[in-house]
Amino acid sequence: MTVLIVDDQQSMRGICKFILNQLGFKTVIEAKSGRDALTKLESSNVDLIISDWNMDDVDGLTLLKVIRKHPKTNKLPFIMATGRGDKEQVKEAIACGVNNYVIKPFDAGTMKKKIEAVIGALT
């Protein structure tokens, strides 16, 4: 399974990649922006996206909307990572087709639960 991490902060991508490796994910692709993620999606087969909400260039919500409009990616599991648990923001993401969300900072246990809620039990 290939996971695409989208975050404009290299430190957050590193933490997320470390957690995903702990959970058994071997193939993790990193993107530094929504625009970068769209380029990587064109050249890679991705099974799950974990994206930050607040990014310059193309933010996580815009990325989600673009992914949901494209036939190749419209069913792709998408987890939004956000620094704040604003209910209106969460409702907006759900309305746009997000599969789950995780509030930063998160640990491996929290991330595992969020991923399993979307793709099923991890072995």
Short mmCIF file of C-alpha atoms in Angstrom, two decimals:
data_model
loop_
_atom_site.label_atom_id
_atom_site.label_comp_id
_atom_site.label_asym_id
_atom_site.label_seq_id
_atom_site.Cartn_x
_atom_site.Cartn_y
_atom_site.Cartn_z
CA MET A 1 0.00 0.00 0.00
CA THR A 2 1.35 3.42 -0.97
CA VAL A 3 0.59 6.47 1.18
CA LEU A 4 0.98 10.07 0.01
CA ILE A 5 1.73 12.57 2.79
CA VAL A 6 1.00 16.18 1.87
CA ASP A 7 2.32 18.86 4.22
CA ASP A 8 4.23 22.09 3.65
CA GLN A 9 6.31 21.51 6.79
CA GLN A 10 9.13 19.02 6.30
CA SER A 11 9.16 18.21 10.02
CA MET A 12 5.48 17.15 9.95
CA ARG A 13 6.07 15.01 6.86
CA GLY A 14 8.98 13.35 8.67
CA ILE A 15 6.91 12.67 11.80
CA CYS A 16 4.02 11.31 9.76
CA LYS A 17 6.35 9.11 7.68
CA PHE A 18 7.97 7.76 10.86
CA ILE A 19 4.54 6.90 12.32
CA LEU A 20 3.43 5.26 9.06
CA ASN A 21 6.62 3.18 8.99
CA GLN A 22 5.92 2.10 12.60
CA LEU A 23 2.44 1.03 11.47
CA GLY A 24 3.93 -1.13 8.71
CA PHE A 25 3.61 1.14 5.67
CA LYS A 26 6.75 0.71 3.58
CA THR A 27 5.98 2.95 0.60
CA VAL A 28 5.44 6.57 1.61
CA ILE A 29 5.59 9.42 -0.88
CA GLU A 30 5.98 13.00 0.34
CA ALA A 31 4.56 16.15 -1.25
CA LYS A 32 5.29 19.67 -0.02
CA SER A 33 2.08 21.25 -1.33
CA GLY A 34 -1.25 20.44 -2.89
CA ARG A 35 0.17 21.26 -6.30
CA ASP A 36 3.14 18.94 -5.67
CA ALA A 37 0.68 16.21 -4.56
CA LEU A 38 -1.28 16.47 -7.82
CA THR A 39 1.95 16.04 -9.79
CA LYS A 40 2.92 12.99 -7.71
CA LEU A 41 -0.57 11.48 -8.13
CA GLU A 42 -0.11 11.61 -11.93
CA SER A 43 3.08 9.55 -11.78
CA SER A 44 2.36 7.18 -8.85
CA ASN A 45 -0.29 4.70 -7.78
CA VAL A 46 -1.40 5.95 -4.38
CA ASP A 47 -3.74 4.02 -2.06
CA LEU A 48 -4.21 6.62 0.71
CA ILE A 49 -3.66 10.37 1.09
CA ILE A 50 -2.95 12.09 4.41
CA SER A 51 -2.96 15.83 3.82
CA ASP A 52 -2.48 18.91 5.93
CA TRP A 53 -5.32 21.43 5.67
CA ASN A 54 -3.40 24.72 5.91
CA MET A 55 -0.80 25.06 3.18
CA ASP A 56 0.29 27.85 0.88
CA ASP A 57 -0.25 27.35 -2.82
CA VAL A 58 -3.00 24.67 -2.91
CA ASP A 59 -4.48 23.89 0.53
CA GLY A 60 -5.78 20.52 1.68
CA LEU A 61 -9.44 21.31 1.04
CA THR A 62 -8.74 22.46 -2.52
CA LEU A 63 -6.64 19.34 -3.07
CA LEU A 64 -9.52 17.19 -1.80
CA LYS A 65 -12.00 18.92 -4.14
CA VAL A 66 -9.73 18.39 -7.17
CA ILE A 67 -9.15 14.73 -6.28
CA ARG A 68 -12.89 14.09 -5.84
CA LYS A 69 -13.62 15.57 -9.31
CA HIS A 70 -11.17 13.32 -11.17
CA PRO A 71 -12.46 9.83 -12.15
CA LYS A 72 -9.07 8.20 -11.47
CA THR A 73 -8.87 9.52 -7.89
CA ASN A 74 -12.44 10.26 -6.80
CA LYS A 75 -12.64 7.15 -4.57
CA LEU A 76 -9.15 7.52 -3.11
CA PRO A 77 -9.18 7.38 0.72
CA PHE A 78 -8.33 10.85 2.05
CA ILE A 79 -7.51 11.79 5.66
CA MET A 80 -7.22 15.48 6.52
CA ALA A 81 -4.76 16.58 9.20
CA THR A 82 -5.55 19.86 10.90
CA GLY A 83 -4.19 21.85 13.78
CA ARG A 84 -7.61 22.76 15.06
CA GLY A 85 -10.79 20.78 15.57
CA ASP A 86 -13.11 23.50 14.28
CA LYS A 87 -16.52 21.84 13.78
CA GLU A 88 -17.42 24.06 10.80
CA GLN A 89 -14.12 23.20 9.13
CA VAL A 90 -14.70 19.48 9.73
CA LYS A 91 -18.26 19.73 8.32
CA GLU A 92 -16.91 21.46 5.22
CA ALA A 93 -14.32 18.71 4.68
CA ILE A 94 -16.99 16.00 5.13
CA ALA A 95 -19.23 17.78 2.62
CA CYS A 96 -16.32 17.71 0.14
CA GLY A 97 -15.80 13.96 0.59
CA VAL A 98 -13.04 13.56 3.19
CA ASN A 99 -12.95 10.03 4.64
CA ASN A 100 -11.57 10.99 8.06
CA TYR A 101 -9.58 13.66 9.84
CA VAL A 102 -6.90 13.75 12.50
CA ILE A 103 -6.03 16.65 14.79
CA LYS A 104 -2.37 17.58 15.19
CA PRO A 105 -0.34 16.66 17.09
CA PHE A 106 -1.14 12.96 16.78
CA ASP A 107 0.59 9.76 17.83
CA ALA A 108 0.86 6.34 16.20
CA GLY A 109 -2.18 4.99 18.08
CA THR A 110 -4.42 7.83 16.94
CA MET A 111 -3.19 7.62 13.36
CA LYS A 112 -3.73 3.84 13.32
CA LYS A 113 -7.36 4.28 14.45
CA LYS A 114 -8.00 6.96 11.81
CA ILE A 115 -6.48 4.85 9.02
CA GLU A 116 -8.29 1.67 10.11
CA ALA A 117 -11.60 3.55 10.13
CA VAL A 118 -11.00 4.30 6.43
CA ILE A 119 -9.29 1.20 4.99
CA GLY A 120 -9.92 -1.54 7.55
CA ALA A 121 -7.71 -3.31 10.07
CA LEU A 122 -3.95 -3.07 9.69
CA THR A 123 -2.09 -6.33 10.05
#
